[in-house]
CSV table of N, CA, C and O in Angstrom, one decimal:
chain,number,residue,atom,x,y,z
A,1,MET,N,0.9,-1.2,0.0
A,1,MET,CA,0.0,0.0,0.0
A,1,MET,C,0.9,1.2,0.0
A,1,MET,O,1.8,1.3,0.8
A,2,SER,N,0.6,2.2,-0.9
A,2,SER,CA,1.5,3.4,-1.0
A,2,SER,C,0.8,4.5,-0.3
A,2,SER,O,-0.4,4.5,0.1
A,3,TYR,N,1.6,5.6,-0.2
A,3,TYR,CA,1.1,6.9,0.3
A,3,TYR,C,-0.2,7.4,-0.4
A,3,TYR,O,-1.1,7.7,0.3
A,4,ASN,N,-0.2,7.3,-1.7
A,4,ASN,CA,-1.4,7.7,-2.4
A,4,ASN,C,-2.6,6.8,-2.2
A,4,ASN,O,-3.7,7.2,-2.3
A,5,ASP,N,-2.3,5.5,-2.0
A,5,ASP,CA,-3.4,4.5,-1.8
A,5,ASP,C,-4.1,4.9,-0.5
A,5,ASP,O,-5.3,4.7,-0.5
A,6,LEU,N,-3.4,5.4,0.4
A,6,LEU,CA,-4.1,5.8,1.7
A,6,LEU,C,-4.8,7.2,1.6
A,6,LEU,O,-5.5,7.6,2.4
A,7,ASN,N,-4.6,7.8,0.5
A,7,ASN,CA,-5.1,9.2,0.2
A,7,ASN,C,-4.8,10.2,1.3
A,7,ASN,O,-5.5,11.0,1.7
A,8,LEU,N,-3.5,10.1,1.8
A,8,LEU,CA,-3.0,11.0,2.7
A,8,LEU,C,-2.5,12.3,2.1
A,8,LEU,O,-2.3,13.3,2.8
A,9,SER,N,-2.3,12.2,0.8
A,9,SER,CA,-1.6,13.4,0.1
A,9,SER,C,-2.4,14.7,0.2
A,9,SER,O,-1.8,15.7,0.1
A,10,GLY,N,-3.7,14.6,0.3
A,10,GLY,CA,-4.5,15.8,0.3
A,10,GLY,C,-4.7,16.6,1.6
A,10,GLY,O,-5.2,17.7,1.6
A,11,HIS,N,-4.2,16.0,2.7
A,11,HIS,CA,-4.5,16.7,4.0
A,11,HIS,C,-3.4,17.7,4.4
A,11,HIS,O,-3.7,18.5,5.3
A,12,GLN,N,-2.2,17.6,3.9
A,12,GLN,CA,-1.2,18.5,4.2
A,12,GLN,C,-0.8,19.3,2.9
A,12,GLN,O,-0.9,18.7,1.8
A,13,ASP,N,-0.4,20.5,3.1
A,13,ASP,CA,0.0,21.3,1.9
A,13,ASP,C,1.5,21.3,1.7
A,13,ASP,O,2.0,22.0,0.8
A,14,GLY,N,2.2,20.5,2.4
A,14,GLY,CA,3.6,20.4,2.2
A,14,GLY,C,4.1,19.0,2.7
A,14,GLY,O,3.3,18.1,2.9
A,15,MET,N,5.4,18.8,2.8
A,15,MET,CA,5.9,17.5,3.2
A,15,MET,C,5.5,17.2,4.6
A,15,MET,O,5.5,18.0,5.5
A,16,ILE,N,5.3,15.9,4.8
A,16,ILE,CA,5.0,15.4,6.2
A,16,ILE,C,6.3,15.1,6.9
A,16,ILE,O,7.1,14.3,6.4
A,17,ASN,N,6.6,15.7,8.0
A,17,ASN,CA,7.8,15.5,8.8
A,17,ASN,C,7.7,14.4,9.8
A,17,ASN,O,8.7,13.8,10.2
A,18,ALA,N,6.5,14.2,10.4
A,18,ALA,CA,6.4,13.2,11.4
A,18,ALA,C,5.0,12.6,11.4
A,18,ALA,O,4.0,13.3,11.1
A,19,MET,N,4.9,11.3,11.7
A,19,MET,CA,3.6,10.6,11.8
A,19,MET,C,3.6,9.7,13.0
A,19,MET,O,4.6,9.0,13.2
A,20,LYS,N,2.6,9.8,13.9
A,20,LYS,CA,2.5,8.9,15.0
A,20,LYS,C,1.1,8.4,15.2
A,20,LYS,O,0.1,9.1,15.1
A,21,PHE,N,1.0,7.1,15.4
A,21,PHE,CA,-0.3,6.4,15.8
A,21,PHE,C,-0.5,6.6,17.3
A,21,PHE,O,0.4,6.5,18.0
A,22,TYR,N,-1.8,6.7,17.6
A,22,TYR,CA,-2.1,6.6,19.1
A,22,TYR,C,-3.5,6.0,19.2
A,22,TYR,O,-4.3,6.1,18.3
A,23,ASP,N,-3.7,5.2,20.2
A,23,ASP,CA,-4.9,4.5,20.6
A,23,ASP,C,-5.5,3.6,19.5
A,23,ASP,O,-6.7,3.3,19.5
A,24,LYS,N,-4.7,3.2,18.5
A,24,LYS,CA,-5.1,2.3,17.4
A,24,LYS,C,-6.2,2.9,16.5
A,24,LYS,O,-6.6,2.2,15.6
A,25,LYS,N,-6.7,4.0,16.8
A,25,LYS,CA,-7.8,4.6,16.1
A,25,LYS,C,-7.4,5.9,15.4
A,25,LYS,O,-8.2,6.4,14.5
A,26,ASN,N,-6.3,6.5,15.7
A,26,ASN,CA,-5.9,7.8,15.2
A,26,ASN,C,-4.4,7.8,14.7
A,26,ASN,O,-3.6,7.2,15.3
A,27,LEU,N,-4.2,8.6,13.7
A,27,LEU,CA,-2.8,8.9,13.3
A,27,LEU,C,-2.7,10.4,13.2
A,27,LEU,O,-3.6,11.1,12.8
A,28,ILE,N,-1.6,10.9,13.8
A,28,ILE,CA,-1.3,12.3,13.8
A,28,ILE,C,-0.2,12.6,12.9
A,28,ILE,O,0.9,11.9,13.0
A,29,THR,N,-0.3,13.6,12.0
A,29,THR,CA,0.7,13.9,11.1
A,29,THR,C,1.1,15.4,11.3
A,29,THR,O,0.3,16.2,11.7
A,30,CYS,N,2.4,15.7,11.1
A,30,CYS,CA,2.9,17.0,11.2
A,30,CYS,C,3.6,17.4,10.0
A,30,CYS,O,4.4,16.6,9.4
A,31,GLY,N,3.4,18.6,9.4
A,31,GLY,CA,3.9,19.0,8.1
A,31,GLY,C,4.6,20.3,8.1
A,31,GLY,O,4.6,21.1,9.0
A,32,GLU,N,5.3,20.5,6.9
A,32,GLU,CA,6.0,21.7,6.6
A,32,GLU,C,5.1,22.9,6.6
A,32,GLU,O,5.5,24.1,6.7
A,33,ASP,N,3.8,22.7,6.4
A,33,ASP,CA,2.8,23.8,6.3
A,33,ASP,C,2.4,24.3,7.7
A,33,ASP,O,1.6,25.2,7.8
A,34,GLY,N,2.9,23.7,8.7
A,34,GLY,CA,2.6,24.1,10.1
A,34,GLY,C,1.3,23.4,10.6
A,34,GLY,O,0.9,23.7,11.8
A,35,LYS,N,0.7,22.5,9.9
A,35,LYS,CA,-0.5,21.9,10.3
A,35,LYS,C,-0.2,20.6,11.0
A,35,LYS,O,0.7,19.9,10.7
A,36,ILE,N,-1.0,20.3,12.0
A,36,ILE,CA,-1.0,19.0,12.7
A,36,ILE,C,-2.4,18.4,12.4
A,36,ILE,O,-3.4,19.0,12.8
A,37,CYS,N,-2.5,17.3,11.7
A,37,CYS,CA,-3.7,16.7,11.3
A,37,CYS,C,-3.9,15.4,12.1
A,37,CYS,O,-3.0,14.5,12.2
A,38,ILE,N,-5.1,15.2,12.6
A,38,ILE,CA,-5.5,14.0,13.3
A,38,ILE,C,-6.5,13.2,12.3
A,38,ILE,O,-7.5,13.7,12.0
A,39,LEU,N,-6.0,12.0,11.9
A,39,LEU,CA,-6.8,11.2,11.0
A,39,LEU,C,-7.4,10.0,11.7
A,39,LEU,O,-6.7,9.4,12.6
A,40,ARG,N,-8.5,9.6,11.3
A,40,ARG,CA,-9.2,8.4,11.8
A,40,ARG,C,-8.7,7.2,11.0
A,40,ARG,O,-8.8,7.2,9.8
A,41,THR,N,-8.1,6.2,11.6
A,41,THR,CA,-7.7,5.0,10.9
A,41,THR,C,-8.9,4.3,10.4
A,41,THR,O,-10.0,4.4,10.9
A,42,GLY,N,-8.7,3.6,9.3
A,42,GLY,CA,-9.9,2.9,8.6
A,42,GLY,C,-10.4,3.7,7.5
A,42,GLY,O,-10.4,3.3,6.4
A,43,THR,N,-10.9,4.9,7.8
A,43,THR,CA,-11.4,5.8,6.8
A,43,THR,C,-10.3,6.8,6.3
A,43,THR,O,-10.4,7.3,5.2
A,44,TRP,N,-9.3,7.0,7.1
A,44,TRP,CA,-8.2,7.9,6.8
A,44,TRP,C,-8.7,9.3,6.5
A,44,TRP,O,-8.1,10.1,5.8
A,45,ARG,N,-9.8,9.7,7.1
A,45,ARG,CA,-10.3,11.1,7.0
A,45,ARG,C,-9.7,12.0,8.1
A,45,ARG,O,-9.5,11.5,9.2
A,46,VAL,N,-9.5,13.2,7.8
A,46,VAL,CA,-9.0,14.2,8.8
A,46,VAL,C,-10.2,14.5,9.7
A,46,VAL,O,-11.2,15.0,9.3
A,47,GLU,N,-10.0,14.2,11.0
A,47,GLU,CA,-11.0,14.5,12.0
A,47,GLU,C,-10.8,15.9,12.6
A,47,GLU,O,-11.8,16.5,12.9
A,48,LYS,N,-9.5,16.3,12.6
A,48,LYS,CA,-9.3,17.6,13.3
A,48,LYS,C,-7.9,18.1,12.7
A,48,LYS,O,-7.0,17.4,12.5
A,49,THR,N,-7.8,19.4,12.5
A,49,THR,CA,-6.6,20.1,12.1
A,49,THR,C,-6.2,21.1,13.2
A,49,THR,O,-7.1,21.9,13.6
A,50,LEU,N,-5.0,20.9,13.8
A,50,LEU,CA,-4.6,21.8,14.9
A,50,LEU,C,-3.6,22.8,14.3
A,50,LEU,O,-2.7,22.4,13.6
A,51,LEU,N,-3.8,24.1,14.6
A,51,LEU,CA,-3.0,25.1,14.1
A,51,LEU,C,-2.4,26.0,15.2
A,51,LEU,O,-3.2,26.4,16.1
A,52,SER,N,-1.1,26.2,15.3
A,52,SER,CA,-0.5,27.0,16.2
A,52,SER,C,0.9,27.5,15.7
A,52,SER,O,1.3,28.6,15.8
A,53,HIS,N,1.6,26.5,15.1
A,53,HIS,CA,2.9,26.8,14.6
A,53,HIS,C,2.9,27.7,13.3
A,53,HIS,O,2.0,27.5,12.5
A,54,THR,N,3.8,28.7,13.2
A,54,THR,CA,3.8,29.6,12.1
A,54,THR,C,4.7,29.1,11.0
A,54,THR,O,4.8,29.7,9.9
A,55,MET,N,5.5,28.0,11.3
A,55,MET,CA,6.4,27.4,10.3
A,55,MET,C,6.2,25.9,10.5
A,55,MET,O,5.4,25.4,11.2
A,56,GLY,N,7.1,25.2,9.7
A,56,GLY,CA,6.9,23.7,9.7
A,56,GLY,C,7.0,23.1,11.1
A,56,GLY,O,7.8,23.5,11.9
A,57,VAL,N,6.2,22.0,11.3
A,57,VAL,CA,6.2,21.2,12.5
A,57,VAL,C,7.2,20.1,12.3
A,57,VAL,O,7.2,19.3,11.3
A,58,ILE,N,8.2,19.9,13.2
A,58,ILE,CA,9.3,19.0,13.1
A,58,ILE,C,8.9,17.6,13.6
A,58,ILE,O,9.2,16.6,13.0
A,59,ASP,N,8.4,17.6,14.8
A,59,ASP,CA,8.1,16.3,15.5
A,59,ASP,C,7.0,16.4,16.5
A,59,ASP,O,6.6,17.5,16.9
A,60,ILE,N,6.5,15.3,16.9
A,60,ILE,CA,5.4,15.2,17.8
A,60,ILE,C,5.7,14.0,18.8
A,60,ILE,O,6.2,13.0,18.4
A,61,ALA,N,5.3,14.2,20.0
A,61,ALA,CA,5.3,13.2,21.0
A,61,ALA,C,4.0,13.1,21.7
A,61,ALA,O,3.5,14.1,22.2
A,62,ILE,N,3.4,11.9,21.7
A,62,ILE,CA,2.1,11.7,22.4
A,62,ILE,C,2.3,11.1,23.7
A,62,ILE,O,3.0,10.1,23.9
A,63,HIS,N,1.7,11.7,24.7
A,63,HIS,CA,1.8,11.2,26.1
A,63,HIS,C,1.2,9.8,26.2
A,63,HIS,O,0.2,9.5,25.5
A,64,PRO,N,1.8,8.9,27.0
A,64,PRO,CA,1.2,7.6,27.1
A,64,PRO,C,-0.3,7.5,27.5
A,64,PRO,O,-0.9,6.6,27.1
A,65,SER,N,-0.8,8.5,28.1
A,65,SER,CA,-2.2,8.6,28.4
A,65,SER,C,-3.1,8.8,27.2
A,65,SER,O,-4.3,8.5,27.2
A,66,GLY,N,-2.5,9.3,26.1
A,66,GLY,CA,-3.2,9.7,24.9
A,66,GLY,C,-4.0,11.0,25.0
A,66,GLY,O,-4.7,11.3,24.1
A,67,LYS,N,-3.8,11.7,26.1
A,67,LYS,CA,-4.6,12.9,26.3
A,67,LYS,C,-3.8,14.2,26.0
A,67,LYS,O,-4.5,15.2,25.7
A,68,LEU,N,-2.5,14.1,25.9
A,68,LEU,CA,-1.7,15.3,25.6
A,68,LEU,C,-0.7,14.9,24.5
A,68,LEU,O,-0.3,13.8,24.3
A,69,ALA,N,-0.2,15.9,23.8
A,69,ALA,CA,0.8,15.8,22.9
A,69,ALA,C,1.7,17.0,22.9
A,69,ALA,O,1.3,18.1,23.3
A,70,LEU,N,3.0,16.8,22.5
A,70,LEU,CA,3.9,17.9,22.4
A,70,LEU,C,4.4,18.0,21.0
A,70,LEU,O,4.6,17.0,20.3
A,71,THR,N,4.4,19.2,20.4
A,71,THR,CA,5.0,19.4,19.1
A,71,THR,C,6.1,20.5,19.1
A,71,THR,O,6.0,21.4,20.0
A,72,ILE,N,7.1,20.3,18.2
A,72,ILE,CA,8.1,21.3,18.1
A,72,ILE,C,8.1,21.8,16.6
A,72,ILE,O,7.8,21.0,15.7
A,73,GLY,N,8.4,23.1,16.5
A,73,GLY,CA,8.4,23.6,15.1
A,73,GLY,C,9.6,24.4,14.8
A,73,GLY,O,10.4,24.8,15.6
A,74,LYS,N,9.8,24.7,13.5
A,74,LYS,CA,10.8,25.6,13.0
A,74,LYS,C,10.7,27.0,13.5
A,74,LYS,O,11.6,27.8,13.4
A,75,ASP,N,9.5,27.3,14.1
A,75,ASP,CA,9.3,28.6,14.6
A,75,ASP,C,9.8,28.8,16.1
A,75,ASP,O,9.6,29.7,16.7
A,76,ARG,N,10.6,27.7,16.5
A,76,ARG,CA,11.2,27.7,17.8
A,76,ARG,C,10.2,27.7,18.9
A,76,ARG,O,10.4,28.4,20.0
A,77,LYS,N,9.1,27.0,18.8
A,77,LYS,CA,8.1,26.9,19.8
A,77,LYS,C,7.8,25.4,20.1
A,77,LYS,O,7.9,24.6,19.2
A,78,MET,N,7.5,25.1,21.3
A,78,MET,CA,7.0,23.8,21.7
A,78,MET,C,5.6,24.0,22.2
A,78,MET,O,5.3,24.8,23.1
A,79,VAL,N,4.7,23.3,21.6
A,79,VAL,CA,3.3,23.5,21.9
A,79,VAL,C,2.8,22.2,22.6
A,79,VAL,O,3.0,21.1,22.2
A,80,THR,N,2.1,22.4,23.7
A,80,THR,CA,1.4,21.3,24.4
A,80,THR,C,0.0,21.3,24.0
A,80,THR,O,-0.7,22.4,24.0
A,81,TRP,N,-0.5,20.2,23.5
A,81,TRP,CA,-1.9,20.0,23.0
A,81,TRP,C,-2.7,19.2,23.9
A,81,TRP,O,-2.3,18.2,24.4
A,82,ASN,N,-3.9,19.6,24.1
A,82,ASN,CA,-4.9,18.8,24.8
A,82,ASN,C,-5.7,18.0,23.7
A,82,ASN,O,-6.5,18.6,22.9
A,83,LEU,N,-5.4,16.8,23.6
A,83,LEU,CA,-6.0,15.9,22.5
A,83,LEU,C,-7.5,15.6,22.8
A,83,LEU,O,-8.2,15.3,21.9
A,84,ILE,N,-7.9,15.7,24.0
A,84,ILE,CA,-9.3,15.5,24.4
A,84,ILE,C,-10.2,16.6,23.8
A,84,ILE,O,-11.2,16.4,23.2
A,85,LYS,N,-9.7,17.8,24.1
A,85,LYS,CA,-10.5,19.0,23.6
A,85,LYS,C,-10.1,19.4,22.2
A,85,LYS,O,-10.8,20.2,21.6
A,86,GLY,N,-9.0,18.9,21.7
A,86,GLY,CA,-8.5,19.3,20.3
A,86,GLY,C,-8.1,20.7,20.2
A,86,GLY,O,-8.3,21.4,19.2
A,87,ARG,N,-7.3,21.2,21.2
A,87,ARG,CA,-6.8,22.6,21.1
A,87,ARG,C,-5.5,22.7,21.9
A,87,ARG,O,-5.2,21.8,22.8
A,88,LYS,N,-4.8,23.8,21.7
A,88,LYS,CA,-3.5,24.0,22.4
A,88,LYS,C,-3.8,24.3,23.8
A,88,LYS,O,-4.7,25.0,24.2
A,89,ALA,N,-2.9,23.8,24.7
A,89,ALA,CA,-3.0,24.1,26.1
A,89,ALA,C,-1.9,25.1,26.6
A,89,ALA,O,-2.2,25.9,27.5
A,90,PHE,N,-0.8,25.1,25.9
A,90,PHE,CA,0.3,25.9,26.4
A,90,PHE,C,1.4,26.0,25.2
A,90,PHE,O,1.6,25.1,24.5
A,91,VAL,N,2.0,27.2,25.1
A,91,VAL,CA,3.1,27.4,24.2
A,91,VAL,C,4.3,27.9,24.9
A,91,VAL,O,4.3,28.8,25.7
A,92,THR,N,5.5,27.2,24.6
A,92,THR,CA,6.7,27.5,25.2
A,92,THR,C,7.7,27.9,24.1
A,92,THR,O,7.9,27.2,23.1
A,93,ASN,N,8.4,29.1,24.2
A,93,ASN,CA,9.4,29.5,23.3
A,93,ASN,C,10.7,28.7,23.7
A,93,ASN,O,11.0,28.6,24.9
A,94,ILE,N,11.4,28.2,22.7
A,94,ILE,CA,12.7,27.5,22.9
A,94,ILE,C,13.8,28.3,22.2
A,94,ILE,O,13.5,29.0,21.3
A,95,LYS,N,15.0,28.1,22.7
A,95,LYS,CA,16.1,28.9,22.2
A,95,LYS,C,16.6,28.6,20.8
A,95,LYS,O,17.0,29.4,20.1
A,96,GLU,N,16.5,27.3,20.4
A,96,GLU,CA,16.9,26.8,19.1
A,96,GLU,C,15.9,26.0,18.5
A,96,GLU,O,15.0,25.5,19.2
A,97,VAL,N,16.0,25.7,17.2
A,97,VAL,CA,15.1,24.8,16.6
A,97,VAL,C,15.5,23.4,17.0
A,97,VAL,O,16.7,23.0,16.9
A,98,ALA,N,14.6,22.6,17.6
A,98,ALA,CA,14.9,21.3,18.1
A,98,ALA,C,14.8,20.2,17.0
A,98,ALA,O,14.1,20.4,16.0
A,99,ASP,N,15.5,19.1,17.2
A,99,ASP,CA,15.4,18.0,16.2
A,99,ASP,C,14.3,17.1,16.5
A,99,ASP,O,13.7,16.5,15.6
A,100,PHE,N,14.0,16.9,17.8
A,100,PHE,CA,12.9,15.9,18.2
A,100,PHE,C,12.4,16.3,19.6
A,100,PHE,O,13.0,17.1,20.3
A,101,VAL,N,11.2,15.7,19.9
A,101,VAL,CA,10.6,15.9,21.2
A,101,VAL,C,10.2,14.6,21.8
A,101,VAL,O,9.7,13.7,21.0
A,102,ARG,N,10.3,14.3,23.1
A,102,ARG,CA,9.9,13.1,23.7
A,102,ARG,C,9.4,13.4,25.1
A,102,ARG,O,9.8,14.3,25.7
A,103,TRP,N,8.5,12.5,25.6
A,103,TRP,CA,8.1,12.6,27.0
A,103,TRP,C,9.1,11.8,27.8
A,103,TRP,O,9.6,10.8,27.4
A,104,SER,N,9.3,12.3,29.0
A,104,SER,CA,10.2,11.6,29.9
A,104,SER,C,9.5,10.4,30.5
A,104,SER,O,8.3,10.4,30.9
A,105,PRO,N,10.2,9.2,30.5
A,105,PRO,CA,9.5,8.0,31.0
A,105,PRO,C,9.2,8.0,32.5
A,105,PRO,O,8.4,7.2,33.0
A,106,GLY,N,9.9,8.8,33.2
A,106,GLY,CA,9.7,8.8,34.7
A,106,GLY,C,8.6,9.6,35.1
A,106,GLY,O,7.7,9.7,35.8
């Protein structure tokens, strides 16, 4: 199955930088267009588009609870997302463009 077979090509306006599955029902993609898209697996339709970054989104980390996510972008911001409500919870300015983001296991 290819990228076009899944029909993922129409939901982002640029290159996809990161994709993460969570709770077996959803896939989150982050793109150069600054969009974070939540897709429903099975139908592969966009359920929600999250906007906060003004430049490309580099990476995403989903909390083990599935309730929160962190994203980092080329705009030097780290955004905490409330995935239950589908909106940003907090924005943190960072000194440099980060390569990746992860939740601490402890």
